[in-house]
PDB file of C-alpha atoms in Angstrom:
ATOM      1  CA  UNK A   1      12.992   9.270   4.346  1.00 84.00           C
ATOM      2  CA  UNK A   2      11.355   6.381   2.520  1.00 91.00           C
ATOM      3  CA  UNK A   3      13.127   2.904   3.040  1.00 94.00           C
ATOM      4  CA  UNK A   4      12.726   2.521  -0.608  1.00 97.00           C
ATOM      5  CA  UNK A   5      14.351   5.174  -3.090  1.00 98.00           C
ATOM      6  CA  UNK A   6      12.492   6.604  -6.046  1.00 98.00           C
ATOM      7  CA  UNK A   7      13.525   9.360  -8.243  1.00 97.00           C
ATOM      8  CA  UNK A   8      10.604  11.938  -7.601  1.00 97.00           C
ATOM      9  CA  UNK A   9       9.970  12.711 -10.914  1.00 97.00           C
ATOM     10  CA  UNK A  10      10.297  11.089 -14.661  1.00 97.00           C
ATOM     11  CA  UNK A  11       9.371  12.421 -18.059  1.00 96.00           C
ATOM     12  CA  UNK A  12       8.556  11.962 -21.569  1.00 96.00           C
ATOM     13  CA  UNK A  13       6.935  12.353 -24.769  1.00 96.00           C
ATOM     14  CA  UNK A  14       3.833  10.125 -25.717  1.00 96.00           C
ATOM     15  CA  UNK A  15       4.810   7.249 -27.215  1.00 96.00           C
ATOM     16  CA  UNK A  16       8.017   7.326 -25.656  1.00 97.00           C
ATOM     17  CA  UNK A  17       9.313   4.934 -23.143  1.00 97.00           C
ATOM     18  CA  UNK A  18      10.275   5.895 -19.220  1.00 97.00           C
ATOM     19  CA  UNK A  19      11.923   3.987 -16.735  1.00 98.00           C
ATOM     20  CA  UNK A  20      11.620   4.195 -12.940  1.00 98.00           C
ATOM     21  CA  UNK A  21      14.273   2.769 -10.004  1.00 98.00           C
ATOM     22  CA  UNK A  22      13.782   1.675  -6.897  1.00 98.00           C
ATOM     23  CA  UNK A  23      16.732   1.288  -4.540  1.00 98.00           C
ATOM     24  CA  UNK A  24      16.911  -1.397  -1.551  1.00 97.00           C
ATOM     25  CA  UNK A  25      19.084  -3.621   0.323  1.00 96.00           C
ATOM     26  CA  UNK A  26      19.617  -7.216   1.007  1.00 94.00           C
ATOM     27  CA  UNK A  27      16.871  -7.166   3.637  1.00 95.00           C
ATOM     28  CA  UNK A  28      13.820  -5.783   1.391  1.00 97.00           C
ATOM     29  CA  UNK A  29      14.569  -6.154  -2.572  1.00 97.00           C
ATOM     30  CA  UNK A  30      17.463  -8.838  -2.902  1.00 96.00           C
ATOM     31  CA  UNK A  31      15.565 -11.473  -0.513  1.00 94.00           C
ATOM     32  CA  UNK A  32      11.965 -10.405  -0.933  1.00 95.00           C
ATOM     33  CA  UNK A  33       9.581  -9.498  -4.434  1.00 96.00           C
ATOM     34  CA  UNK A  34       9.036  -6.618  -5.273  1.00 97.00           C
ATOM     35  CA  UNK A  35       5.424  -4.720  -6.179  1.00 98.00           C
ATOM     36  CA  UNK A  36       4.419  -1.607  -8.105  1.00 98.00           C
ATOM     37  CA  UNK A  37       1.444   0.562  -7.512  1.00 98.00           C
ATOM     38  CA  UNK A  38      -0.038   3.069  -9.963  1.00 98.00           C
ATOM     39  CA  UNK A  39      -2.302   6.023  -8.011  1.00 98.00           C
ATOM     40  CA  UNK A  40      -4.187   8.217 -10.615  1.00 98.00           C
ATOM     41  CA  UNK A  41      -4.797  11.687  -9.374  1.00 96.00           C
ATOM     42  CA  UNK A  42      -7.643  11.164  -6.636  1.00 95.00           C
ATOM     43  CA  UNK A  43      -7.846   7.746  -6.868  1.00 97.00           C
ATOM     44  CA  UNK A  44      -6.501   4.982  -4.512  1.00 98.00           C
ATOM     45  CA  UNK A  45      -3.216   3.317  -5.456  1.00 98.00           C
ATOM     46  CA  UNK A  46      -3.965  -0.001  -7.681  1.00 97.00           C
ATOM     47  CA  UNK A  47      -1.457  -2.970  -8.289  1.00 97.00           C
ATOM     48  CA  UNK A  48       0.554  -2.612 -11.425  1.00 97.00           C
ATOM     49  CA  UNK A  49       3.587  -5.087 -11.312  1.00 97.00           C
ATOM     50  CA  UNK A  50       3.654  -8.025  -8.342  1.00 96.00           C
ATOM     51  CA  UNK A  51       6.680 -10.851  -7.865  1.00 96.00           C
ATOM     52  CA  UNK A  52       8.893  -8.387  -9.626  1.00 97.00           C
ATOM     53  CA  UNK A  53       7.874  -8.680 -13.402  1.00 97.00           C
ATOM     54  CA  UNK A  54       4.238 -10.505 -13.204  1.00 96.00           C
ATOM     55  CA  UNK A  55       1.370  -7.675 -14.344  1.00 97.00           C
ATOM     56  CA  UNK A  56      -2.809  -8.684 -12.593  1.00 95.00           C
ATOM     57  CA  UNK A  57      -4.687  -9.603 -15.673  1.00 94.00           C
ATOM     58  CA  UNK A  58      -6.078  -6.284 -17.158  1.00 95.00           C
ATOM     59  CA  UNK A  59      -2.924  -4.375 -16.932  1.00 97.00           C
ATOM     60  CA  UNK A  60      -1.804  -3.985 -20.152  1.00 96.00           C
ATOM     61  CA  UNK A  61       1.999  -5.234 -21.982  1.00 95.00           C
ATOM     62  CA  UNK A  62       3.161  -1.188 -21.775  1.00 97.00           C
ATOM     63  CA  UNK A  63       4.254  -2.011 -18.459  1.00 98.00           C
ATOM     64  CA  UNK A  64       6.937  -4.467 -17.154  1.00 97.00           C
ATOM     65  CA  UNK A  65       9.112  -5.116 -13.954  1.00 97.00           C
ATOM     66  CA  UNK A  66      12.394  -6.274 -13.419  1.00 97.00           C
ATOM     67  CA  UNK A  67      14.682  -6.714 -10.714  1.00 97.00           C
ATOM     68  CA  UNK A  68      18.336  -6.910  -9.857  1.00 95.00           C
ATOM     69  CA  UNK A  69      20.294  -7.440  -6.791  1.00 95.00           C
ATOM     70  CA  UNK A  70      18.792  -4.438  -4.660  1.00 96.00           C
ATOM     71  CA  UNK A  71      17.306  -2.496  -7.182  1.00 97.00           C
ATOM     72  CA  UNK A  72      14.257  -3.037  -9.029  1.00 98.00           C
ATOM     73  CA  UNK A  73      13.009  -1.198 -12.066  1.00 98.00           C
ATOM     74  CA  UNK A  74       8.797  -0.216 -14.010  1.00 98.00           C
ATOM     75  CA  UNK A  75       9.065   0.311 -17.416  1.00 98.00           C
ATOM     76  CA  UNK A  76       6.353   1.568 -19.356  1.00 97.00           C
ATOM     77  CA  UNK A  77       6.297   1.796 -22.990  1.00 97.00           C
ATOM     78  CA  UNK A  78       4.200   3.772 -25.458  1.00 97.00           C
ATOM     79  CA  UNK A  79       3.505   6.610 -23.274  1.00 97.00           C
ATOM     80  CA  UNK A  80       0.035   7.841 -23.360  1.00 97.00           C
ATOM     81  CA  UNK A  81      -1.407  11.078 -21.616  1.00 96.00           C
ATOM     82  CA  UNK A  82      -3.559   8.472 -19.009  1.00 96.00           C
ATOM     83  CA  UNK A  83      -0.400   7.570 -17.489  1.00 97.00           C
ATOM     84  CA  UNK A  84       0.065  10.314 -15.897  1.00 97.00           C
ATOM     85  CA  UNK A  85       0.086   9.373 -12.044  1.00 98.00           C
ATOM     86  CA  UNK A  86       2.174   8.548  -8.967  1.00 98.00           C
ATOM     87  CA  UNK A  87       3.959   5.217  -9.262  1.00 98.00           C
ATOM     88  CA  UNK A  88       5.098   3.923  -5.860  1.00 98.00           C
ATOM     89  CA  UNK A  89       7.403   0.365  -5.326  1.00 98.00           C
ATOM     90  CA  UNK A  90       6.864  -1.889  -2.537  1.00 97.00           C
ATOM     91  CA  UNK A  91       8.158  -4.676  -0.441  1.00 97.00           C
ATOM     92  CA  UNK A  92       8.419  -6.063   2.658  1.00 96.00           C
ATOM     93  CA  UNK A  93      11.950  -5.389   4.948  1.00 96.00           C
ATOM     94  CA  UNK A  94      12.929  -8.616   6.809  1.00 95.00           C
ATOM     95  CA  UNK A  95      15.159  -6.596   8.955  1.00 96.00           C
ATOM     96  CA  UNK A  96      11.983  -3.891  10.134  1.00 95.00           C
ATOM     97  CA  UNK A  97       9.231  -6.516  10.232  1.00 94.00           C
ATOM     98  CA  UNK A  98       7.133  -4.193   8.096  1.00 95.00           C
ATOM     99  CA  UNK A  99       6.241  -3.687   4.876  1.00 96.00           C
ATOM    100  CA  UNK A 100       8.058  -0.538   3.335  1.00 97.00           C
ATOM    101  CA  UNK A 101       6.912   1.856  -0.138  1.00 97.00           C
ATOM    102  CA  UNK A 102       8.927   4.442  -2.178  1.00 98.00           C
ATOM    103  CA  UNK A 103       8.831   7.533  -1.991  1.00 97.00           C
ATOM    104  CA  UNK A 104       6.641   7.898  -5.252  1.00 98.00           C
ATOM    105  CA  UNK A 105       7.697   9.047  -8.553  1.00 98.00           C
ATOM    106  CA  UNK A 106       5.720  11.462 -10.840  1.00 98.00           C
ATOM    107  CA  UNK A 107       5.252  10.483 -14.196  1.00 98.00           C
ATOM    108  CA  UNK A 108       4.716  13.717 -16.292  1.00 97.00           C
ATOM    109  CA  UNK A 109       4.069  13.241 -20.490  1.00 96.00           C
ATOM    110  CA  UNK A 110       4.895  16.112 -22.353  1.00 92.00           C
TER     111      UNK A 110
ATOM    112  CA  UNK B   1     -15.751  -8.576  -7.738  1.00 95.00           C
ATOM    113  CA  UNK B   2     -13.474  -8.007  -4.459  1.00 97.00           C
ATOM    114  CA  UNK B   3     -14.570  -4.657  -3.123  1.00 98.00           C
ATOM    115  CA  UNK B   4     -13.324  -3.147   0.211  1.00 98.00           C
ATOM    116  CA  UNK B   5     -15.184  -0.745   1.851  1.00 98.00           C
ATOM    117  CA  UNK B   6     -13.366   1.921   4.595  1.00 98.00           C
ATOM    118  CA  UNK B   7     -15.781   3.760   7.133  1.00 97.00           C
ATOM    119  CA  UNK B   8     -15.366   6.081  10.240  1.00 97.00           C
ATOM    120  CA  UNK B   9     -12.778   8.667   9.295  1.00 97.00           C
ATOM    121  CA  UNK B  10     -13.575  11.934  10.532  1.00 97.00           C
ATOM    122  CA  UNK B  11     -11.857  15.102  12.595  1.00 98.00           C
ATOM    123  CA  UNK B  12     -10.517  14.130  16.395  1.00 98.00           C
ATOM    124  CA  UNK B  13      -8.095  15.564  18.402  1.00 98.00           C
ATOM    125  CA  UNK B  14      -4.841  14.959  19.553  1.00 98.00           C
ATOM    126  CA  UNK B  15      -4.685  12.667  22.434  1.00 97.00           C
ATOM    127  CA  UNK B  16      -8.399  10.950  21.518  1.00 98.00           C
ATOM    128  CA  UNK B  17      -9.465   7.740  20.193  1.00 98.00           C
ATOM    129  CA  UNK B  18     -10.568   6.996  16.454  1.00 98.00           C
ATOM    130  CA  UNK B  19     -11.603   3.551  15.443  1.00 98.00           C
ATOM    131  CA  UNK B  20     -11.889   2.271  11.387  1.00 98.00           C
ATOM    132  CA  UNK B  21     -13.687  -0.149   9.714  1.00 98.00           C
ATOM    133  CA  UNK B  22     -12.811  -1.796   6.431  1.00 98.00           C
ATOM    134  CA  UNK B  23     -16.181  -3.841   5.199  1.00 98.00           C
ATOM    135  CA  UNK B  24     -14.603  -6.555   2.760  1.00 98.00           C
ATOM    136  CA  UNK B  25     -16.905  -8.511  -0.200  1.00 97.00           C
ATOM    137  CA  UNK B  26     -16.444 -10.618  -3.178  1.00 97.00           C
ATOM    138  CA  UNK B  27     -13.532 -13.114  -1.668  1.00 97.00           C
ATOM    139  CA  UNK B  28     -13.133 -15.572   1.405  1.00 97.00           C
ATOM    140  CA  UNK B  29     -11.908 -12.983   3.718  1.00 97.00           C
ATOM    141  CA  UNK B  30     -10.804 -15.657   6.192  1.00 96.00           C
ATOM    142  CA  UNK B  31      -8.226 -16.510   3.551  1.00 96.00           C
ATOM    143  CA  UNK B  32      -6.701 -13.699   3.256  1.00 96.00           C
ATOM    144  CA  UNK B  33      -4.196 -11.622   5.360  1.00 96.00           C
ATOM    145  CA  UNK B  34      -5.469  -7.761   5.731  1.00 97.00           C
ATOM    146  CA  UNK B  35      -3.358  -4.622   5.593  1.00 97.00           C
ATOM    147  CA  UNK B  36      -3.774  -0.654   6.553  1.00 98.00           C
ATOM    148  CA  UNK B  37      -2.029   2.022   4.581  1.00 98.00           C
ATOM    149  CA  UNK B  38      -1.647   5.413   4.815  1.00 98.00           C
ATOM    150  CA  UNK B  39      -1.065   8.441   2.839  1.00 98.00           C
ATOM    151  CA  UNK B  40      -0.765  11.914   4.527  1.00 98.00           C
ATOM    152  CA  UNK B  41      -1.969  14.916   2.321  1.00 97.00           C
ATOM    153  CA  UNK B  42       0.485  15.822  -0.809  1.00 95.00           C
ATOM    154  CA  UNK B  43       2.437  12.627   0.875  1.00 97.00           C
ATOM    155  CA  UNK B  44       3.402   9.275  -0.641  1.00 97.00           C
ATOM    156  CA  UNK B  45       2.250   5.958   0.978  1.00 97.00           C
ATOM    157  CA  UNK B  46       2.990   4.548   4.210  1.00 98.00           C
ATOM    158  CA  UNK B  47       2.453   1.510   5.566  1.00 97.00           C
ATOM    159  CA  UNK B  48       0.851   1.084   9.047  1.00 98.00           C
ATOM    160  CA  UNK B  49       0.717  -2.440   9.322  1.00 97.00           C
ATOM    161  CA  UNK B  50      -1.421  -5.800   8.989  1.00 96.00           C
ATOM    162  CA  UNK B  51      -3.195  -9.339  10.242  1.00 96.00           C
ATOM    163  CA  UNK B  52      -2.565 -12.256   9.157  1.00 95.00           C
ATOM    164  CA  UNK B  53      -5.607 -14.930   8.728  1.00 93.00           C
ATOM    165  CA  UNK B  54      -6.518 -17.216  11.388  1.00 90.00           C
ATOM    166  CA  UNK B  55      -4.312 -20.245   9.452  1.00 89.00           C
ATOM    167  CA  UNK B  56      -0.988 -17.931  10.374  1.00 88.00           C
ATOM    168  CA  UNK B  57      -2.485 -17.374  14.071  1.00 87.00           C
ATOM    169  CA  UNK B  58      -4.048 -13.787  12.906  1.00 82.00           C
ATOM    170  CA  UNK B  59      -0.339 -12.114  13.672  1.00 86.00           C
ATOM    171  CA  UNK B  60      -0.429  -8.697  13.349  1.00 94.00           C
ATOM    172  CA  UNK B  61       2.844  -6.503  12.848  1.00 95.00           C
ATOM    173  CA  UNK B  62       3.062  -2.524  12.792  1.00 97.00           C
ATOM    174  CA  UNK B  63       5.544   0.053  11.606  1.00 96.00           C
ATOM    175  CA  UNK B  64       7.494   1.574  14.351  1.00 96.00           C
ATOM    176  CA  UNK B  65       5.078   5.077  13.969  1.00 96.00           C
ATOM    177  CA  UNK B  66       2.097   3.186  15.490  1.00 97.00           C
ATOM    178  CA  UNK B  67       3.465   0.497  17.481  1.00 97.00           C
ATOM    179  CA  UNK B  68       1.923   0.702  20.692  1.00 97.00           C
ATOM    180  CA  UNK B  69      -0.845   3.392  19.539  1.00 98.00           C
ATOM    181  CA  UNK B  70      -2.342   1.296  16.570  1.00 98.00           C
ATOM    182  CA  UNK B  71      -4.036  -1.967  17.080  1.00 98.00           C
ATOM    183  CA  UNK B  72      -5.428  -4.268  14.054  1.00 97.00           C
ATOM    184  CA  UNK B  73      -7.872  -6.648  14.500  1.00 97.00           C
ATOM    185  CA  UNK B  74     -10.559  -8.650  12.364  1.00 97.00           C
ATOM    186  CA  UNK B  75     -14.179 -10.413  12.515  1.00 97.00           C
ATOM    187  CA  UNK B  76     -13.634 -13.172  10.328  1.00 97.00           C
ATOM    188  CA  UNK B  77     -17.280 -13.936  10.221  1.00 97.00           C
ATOM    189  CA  UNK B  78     -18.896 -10.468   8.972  1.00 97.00           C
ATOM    190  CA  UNK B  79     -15.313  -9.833   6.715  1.00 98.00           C
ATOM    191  CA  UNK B  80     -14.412  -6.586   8.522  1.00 98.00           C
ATOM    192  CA  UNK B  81     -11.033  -5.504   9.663  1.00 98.00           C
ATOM    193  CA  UNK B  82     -10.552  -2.991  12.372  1.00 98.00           C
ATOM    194  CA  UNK B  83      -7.854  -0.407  12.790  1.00 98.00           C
ATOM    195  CA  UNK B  84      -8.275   1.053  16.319  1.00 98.00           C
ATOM    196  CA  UNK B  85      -6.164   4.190  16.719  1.00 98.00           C
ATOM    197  CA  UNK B  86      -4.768   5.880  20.127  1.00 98.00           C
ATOM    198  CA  UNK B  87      -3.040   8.931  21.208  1.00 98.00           C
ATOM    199  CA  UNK B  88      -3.788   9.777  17.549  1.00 98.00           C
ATOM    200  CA  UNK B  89      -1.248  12.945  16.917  1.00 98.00           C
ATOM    201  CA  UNK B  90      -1.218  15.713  14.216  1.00 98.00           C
ATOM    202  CA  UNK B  91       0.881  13.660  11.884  1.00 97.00           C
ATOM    203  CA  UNK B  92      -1.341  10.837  11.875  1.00 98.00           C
ATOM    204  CA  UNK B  93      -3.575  12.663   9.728  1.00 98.00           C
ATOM    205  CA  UNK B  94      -4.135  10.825   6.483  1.00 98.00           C
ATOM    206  CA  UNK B  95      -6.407   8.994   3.772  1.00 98.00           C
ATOM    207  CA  UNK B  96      -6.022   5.460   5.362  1.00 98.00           C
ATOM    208  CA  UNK B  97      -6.642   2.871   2.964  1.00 98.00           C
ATOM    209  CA  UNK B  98      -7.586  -0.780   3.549  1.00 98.00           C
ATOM    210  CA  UNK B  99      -6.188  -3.871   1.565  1.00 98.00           C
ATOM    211  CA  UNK B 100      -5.892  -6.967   0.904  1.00 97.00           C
ATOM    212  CA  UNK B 101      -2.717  -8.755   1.302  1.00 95.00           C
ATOM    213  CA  UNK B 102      -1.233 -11.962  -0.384  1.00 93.00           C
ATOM    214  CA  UNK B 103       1.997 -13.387   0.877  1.00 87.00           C
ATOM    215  CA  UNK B 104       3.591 -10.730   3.556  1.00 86.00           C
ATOM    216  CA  UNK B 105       3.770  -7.324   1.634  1.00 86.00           C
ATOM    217  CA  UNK B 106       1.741  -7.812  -2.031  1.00 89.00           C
ATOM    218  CA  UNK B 107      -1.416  -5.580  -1.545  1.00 90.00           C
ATOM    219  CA  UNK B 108      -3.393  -6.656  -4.710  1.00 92.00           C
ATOM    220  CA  UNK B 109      -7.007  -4.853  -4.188  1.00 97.00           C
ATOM    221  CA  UNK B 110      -7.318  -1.359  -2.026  1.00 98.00           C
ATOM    222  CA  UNK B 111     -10.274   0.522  -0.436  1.00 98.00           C
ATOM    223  CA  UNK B 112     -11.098   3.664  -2.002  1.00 97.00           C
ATOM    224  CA  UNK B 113      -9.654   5.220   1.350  1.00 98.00           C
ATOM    225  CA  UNK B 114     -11.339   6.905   4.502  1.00 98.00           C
ATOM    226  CA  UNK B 115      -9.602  10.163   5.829  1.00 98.00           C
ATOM    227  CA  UNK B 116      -8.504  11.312   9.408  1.00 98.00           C
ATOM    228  CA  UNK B 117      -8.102  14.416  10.275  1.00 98.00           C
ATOM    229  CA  UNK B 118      -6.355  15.209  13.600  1.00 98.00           C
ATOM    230  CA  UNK B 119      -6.666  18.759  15.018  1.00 97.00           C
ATOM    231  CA  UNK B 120      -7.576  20.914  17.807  1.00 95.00           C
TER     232      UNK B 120
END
């Protein structure tokens, strides 16, 4: 039981848009920022989103971060069939000391 | 380029010892704090814990899991962190990855992962 709640699995056409949640509390996502990981099948997990809604240079517009009171949220726009991984949210729990991860959520384009 | 390099995964058995290196290059390591991360087979990611740098006393913290098994360290001068691993059991099998951390929890470049396989 991951800290962090992600749905397990999203989907959509290409081109279309999908959205993923993450669910916290006031000790991991209302007091501390939030990060997003993409993992590509057989690759390591890379940093997609950081501070909430800030993308690493190289990731491209499609994807964006936001964040409200103990949820956060990855949006990525303009589907394309290379998006097809595990997206995972992160942050670290005041309460546990520790840094804590979703569960993972599979994004699937039809 | 920052690159981080993971070695000495393997099989071991329950009960035993396994230690892991994580070779760092391309950034001042001694800046930076250092994280491990996990990821048991078909599993989604779990964190294992991290050092700080030397300016934040080299702190390290754990997830409950490990606490007590798990110890971090790191060798500031040839940019390797260390992950030294007792009383491994079964369900500490996993691809542990290496990273580097900014802040407390943000880990913006990963190793491409070394795997441990515990079993009799």
């Amino acid at each position: 039981q991951s800290v962090l709640t992600q749905p397990p699995s999203v989907s959509a056409a290409p081109g279309q848009k999908v959205t993923i949640s993450c669910s916290g509390s006031s000790s991991n996502i209302v007091n501390n920022d939030v990060s997003w990981y993409q993992q590509l099948p057989g690759a390591a997990p890379k940093l997609l989103i950081h501070d909430n809604d800030k993308r690493p240079s190289g990731i491209p517009d499609r994807f964006s971060g936001s964040k409200s009171g103990t949820s956060a949220t990855l949006g990525i726009t303009g589907l394309q069939t290379g998006d097809e991984a595990d997206y995972y949210c992160g942050a670290w729990d005041s309460s546990l000391s520790a840094g804590v991860f979703g569960g993972g959520t599979k994004v699937t384009v039809l | 380029e920052v690159q981080l390099v993971e070695s000495g995964g393997g099989l071991v058995q329950p009960g035993r010892s396994l230690s892991l290196s994580c070779t760092a290059s391309g950034f001042t390591f001694g800046d930076y704090a250092m994280s491990w991360v996990r990821q048991a087979p078909g599993k989604g990611l779990e964190w294992v814990g991290f050092i700080r740098s030397k300016a934040y006393g080299e702190t390290p913290k754990y997830a409950a899991s490990v606490r007590g098994r798990f110890t971090i360290s790191r060798d500031d001068s040839n940019s390797i962190v260390y992950l030294q691993m007792n009383s491994l059991k079964t369900e500490d099998t996993a691809i542990y990855y290496c990273t580097r951390v900014v802040g407390w929890s943000l880990n913006d470049y990963w190793g491409q992962g070394t795997l441990v396989t515990v079993s009799s």
